[in-house]
mmCIF file of C-alpha atoms in Angstrom:
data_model
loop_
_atom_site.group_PDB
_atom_site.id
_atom_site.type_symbol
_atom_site.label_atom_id
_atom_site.label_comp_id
_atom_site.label_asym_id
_atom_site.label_seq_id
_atom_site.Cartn_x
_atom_site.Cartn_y
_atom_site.Cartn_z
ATOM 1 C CA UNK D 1 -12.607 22.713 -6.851
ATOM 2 C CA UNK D 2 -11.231 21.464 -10.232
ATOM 3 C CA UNK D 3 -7.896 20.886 -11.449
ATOM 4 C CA UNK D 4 -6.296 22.251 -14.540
ATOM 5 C CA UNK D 5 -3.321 21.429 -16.355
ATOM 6 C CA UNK D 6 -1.067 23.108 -14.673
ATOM 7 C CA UNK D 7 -1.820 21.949 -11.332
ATOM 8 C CA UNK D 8 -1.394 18.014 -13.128
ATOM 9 C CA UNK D 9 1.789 19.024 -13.801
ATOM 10 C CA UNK D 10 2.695 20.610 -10.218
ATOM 11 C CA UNK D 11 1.607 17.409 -7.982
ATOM 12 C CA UNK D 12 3.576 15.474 -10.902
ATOM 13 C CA UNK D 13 6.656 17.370 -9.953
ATOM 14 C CA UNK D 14 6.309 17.301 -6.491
ATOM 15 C CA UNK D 15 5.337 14.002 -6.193
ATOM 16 C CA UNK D 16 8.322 12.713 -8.634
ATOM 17 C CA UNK D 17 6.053 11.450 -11.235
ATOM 18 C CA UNK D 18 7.106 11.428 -14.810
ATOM 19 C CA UNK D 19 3.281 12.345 -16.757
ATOM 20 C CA UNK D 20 4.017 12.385 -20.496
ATOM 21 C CA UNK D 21 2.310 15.975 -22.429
ATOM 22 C CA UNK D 22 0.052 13.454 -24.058
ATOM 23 C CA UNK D 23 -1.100 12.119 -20.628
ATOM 24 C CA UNK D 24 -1.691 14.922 -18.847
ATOM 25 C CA UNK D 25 -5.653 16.237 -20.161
ATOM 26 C CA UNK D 26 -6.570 12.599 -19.105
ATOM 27 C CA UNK D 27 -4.856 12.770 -15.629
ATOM 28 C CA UNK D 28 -6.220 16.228 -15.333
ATOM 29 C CA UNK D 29 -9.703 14.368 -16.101
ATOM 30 C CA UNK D 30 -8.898 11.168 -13.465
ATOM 31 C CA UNK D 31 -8.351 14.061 -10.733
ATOM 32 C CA UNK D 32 -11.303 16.271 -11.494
ATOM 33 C CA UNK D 33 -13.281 12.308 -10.978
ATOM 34 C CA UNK D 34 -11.394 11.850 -7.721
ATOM 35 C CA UNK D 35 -11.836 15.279 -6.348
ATOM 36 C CA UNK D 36 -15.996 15.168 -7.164
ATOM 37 C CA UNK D 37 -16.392 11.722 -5.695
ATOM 38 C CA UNK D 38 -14.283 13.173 -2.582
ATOM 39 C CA UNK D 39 -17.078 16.239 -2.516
ATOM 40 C CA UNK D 40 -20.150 13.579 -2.587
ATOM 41 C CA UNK D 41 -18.393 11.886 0.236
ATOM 42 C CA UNK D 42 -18.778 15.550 1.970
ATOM 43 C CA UNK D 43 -22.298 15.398 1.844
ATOM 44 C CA UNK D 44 -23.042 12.154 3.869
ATOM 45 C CA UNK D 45 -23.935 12.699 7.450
ATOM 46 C CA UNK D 46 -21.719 11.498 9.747
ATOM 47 C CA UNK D 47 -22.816 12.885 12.981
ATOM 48 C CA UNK D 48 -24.442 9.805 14.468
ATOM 49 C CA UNK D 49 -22.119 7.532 13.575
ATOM 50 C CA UNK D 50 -19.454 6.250 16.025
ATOM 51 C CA UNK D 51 -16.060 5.932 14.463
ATOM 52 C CA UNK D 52 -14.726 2.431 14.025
ATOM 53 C CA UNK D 53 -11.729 1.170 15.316
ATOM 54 C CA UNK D 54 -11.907 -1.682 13.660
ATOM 55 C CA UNK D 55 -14.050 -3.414 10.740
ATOM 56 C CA UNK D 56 -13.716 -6.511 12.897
ATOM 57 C CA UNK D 57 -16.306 -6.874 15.839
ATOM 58 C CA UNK D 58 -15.639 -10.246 16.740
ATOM 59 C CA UNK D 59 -12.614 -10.424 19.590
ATOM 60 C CA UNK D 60 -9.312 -12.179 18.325
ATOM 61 C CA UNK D 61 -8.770 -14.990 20.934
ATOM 62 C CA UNK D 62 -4.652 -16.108 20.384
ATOM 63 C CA UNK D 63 -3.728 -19.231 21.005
ATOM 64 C CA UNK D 64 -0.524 -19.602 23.546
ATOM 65 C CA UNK D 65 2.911 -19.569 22.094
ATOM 66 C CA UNK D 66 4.841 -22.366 22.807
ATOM 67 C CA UNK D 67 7.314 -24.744 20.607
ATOM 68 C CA UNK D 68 5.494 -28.232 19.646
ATOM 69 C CA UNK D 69 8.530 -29.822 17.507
ATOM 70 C CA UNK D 70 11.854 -28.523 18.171
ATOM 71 C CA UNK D 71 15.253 -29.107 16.408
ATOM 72 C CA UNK D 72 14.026 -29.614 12.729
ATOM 73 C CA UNK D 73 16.897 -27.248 11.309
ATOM 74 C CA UNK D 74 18.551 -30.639 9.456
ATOM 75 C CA UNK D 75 14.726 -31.376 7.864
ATOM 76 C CA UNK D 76 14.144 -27.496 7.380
ATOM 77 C CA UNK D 77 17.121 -27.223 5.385
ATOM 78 C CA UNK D 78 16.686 -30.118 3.510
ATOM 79 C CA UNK D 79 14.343 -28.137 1.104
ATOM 80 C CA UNK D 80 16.992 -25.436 0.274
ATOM 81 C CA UNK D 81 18.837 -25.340 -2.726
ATOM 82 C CA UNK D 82 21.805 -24.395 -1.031
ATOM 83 C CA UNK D 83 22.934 -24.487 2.793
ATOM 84 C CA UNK D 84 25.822 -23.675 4.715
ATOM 85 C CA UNK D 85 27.183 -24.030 8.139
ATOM 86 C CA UNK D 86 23.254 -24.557 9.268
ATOM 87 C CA UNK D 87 22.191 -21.615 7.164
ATOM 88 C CA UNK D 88 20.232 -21.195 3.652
ATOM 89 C CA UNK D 89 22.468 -19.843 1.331
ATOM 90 C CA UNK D 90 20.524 -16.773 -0.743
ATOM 91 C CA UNK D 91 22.448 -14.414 -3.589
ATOM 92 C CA UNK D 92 23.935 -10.963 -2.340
ATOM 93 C CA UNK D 93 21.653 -8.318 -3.120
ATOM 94 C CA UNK D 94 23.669 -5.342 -1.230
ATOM 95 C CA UNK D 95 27.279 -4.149 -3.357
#
């Protein structure tokens, strides 16, 4: 399957992506790559292999949850810039 030009410019569309005229030939070119390495992909068998669920093997052992040093909130706040009523103080970023 290859892509042409004015597929590039369809999946730029549809996908909101602004691709300049001057861009497009080498996106067109990126694509073709992408869609030929997803073809040799195609050809490796698979039929023997067990899917993983994870790339880790080794089992996660967590350590329990519990609170070693409590009521730091005066020495936690001592590194903020800025700090009010027992809070850090951070600029509005919502209007």
């Amino acid at each position: 399957m290859a892509i042409d030009k004015e597929t590039v410019k369809k999946v730029a569309f549809l996908s909101r992506l602004k691709i300049e005229d001057e861009k497009v030939e080498a996106t067109e070119k990126e694509f073709n790559k992408i869609l030929s390495w997803i073809e040799q992909l195609n050809e490796v068998d698979t039929d023997n292999v067990e899917p993983l669920v994870s790339v880790n093997d080794s089992h996660i052992s967590c350590r329990e949850d519990k609170v070693t040093e409590g009521n730091q909130s005066a020495a936690v706040l001592a590194n903020a810039p800025q700090a009010e009523y027992g809070y850090f103080v951070v600029p509005k970023v919502v209007e």
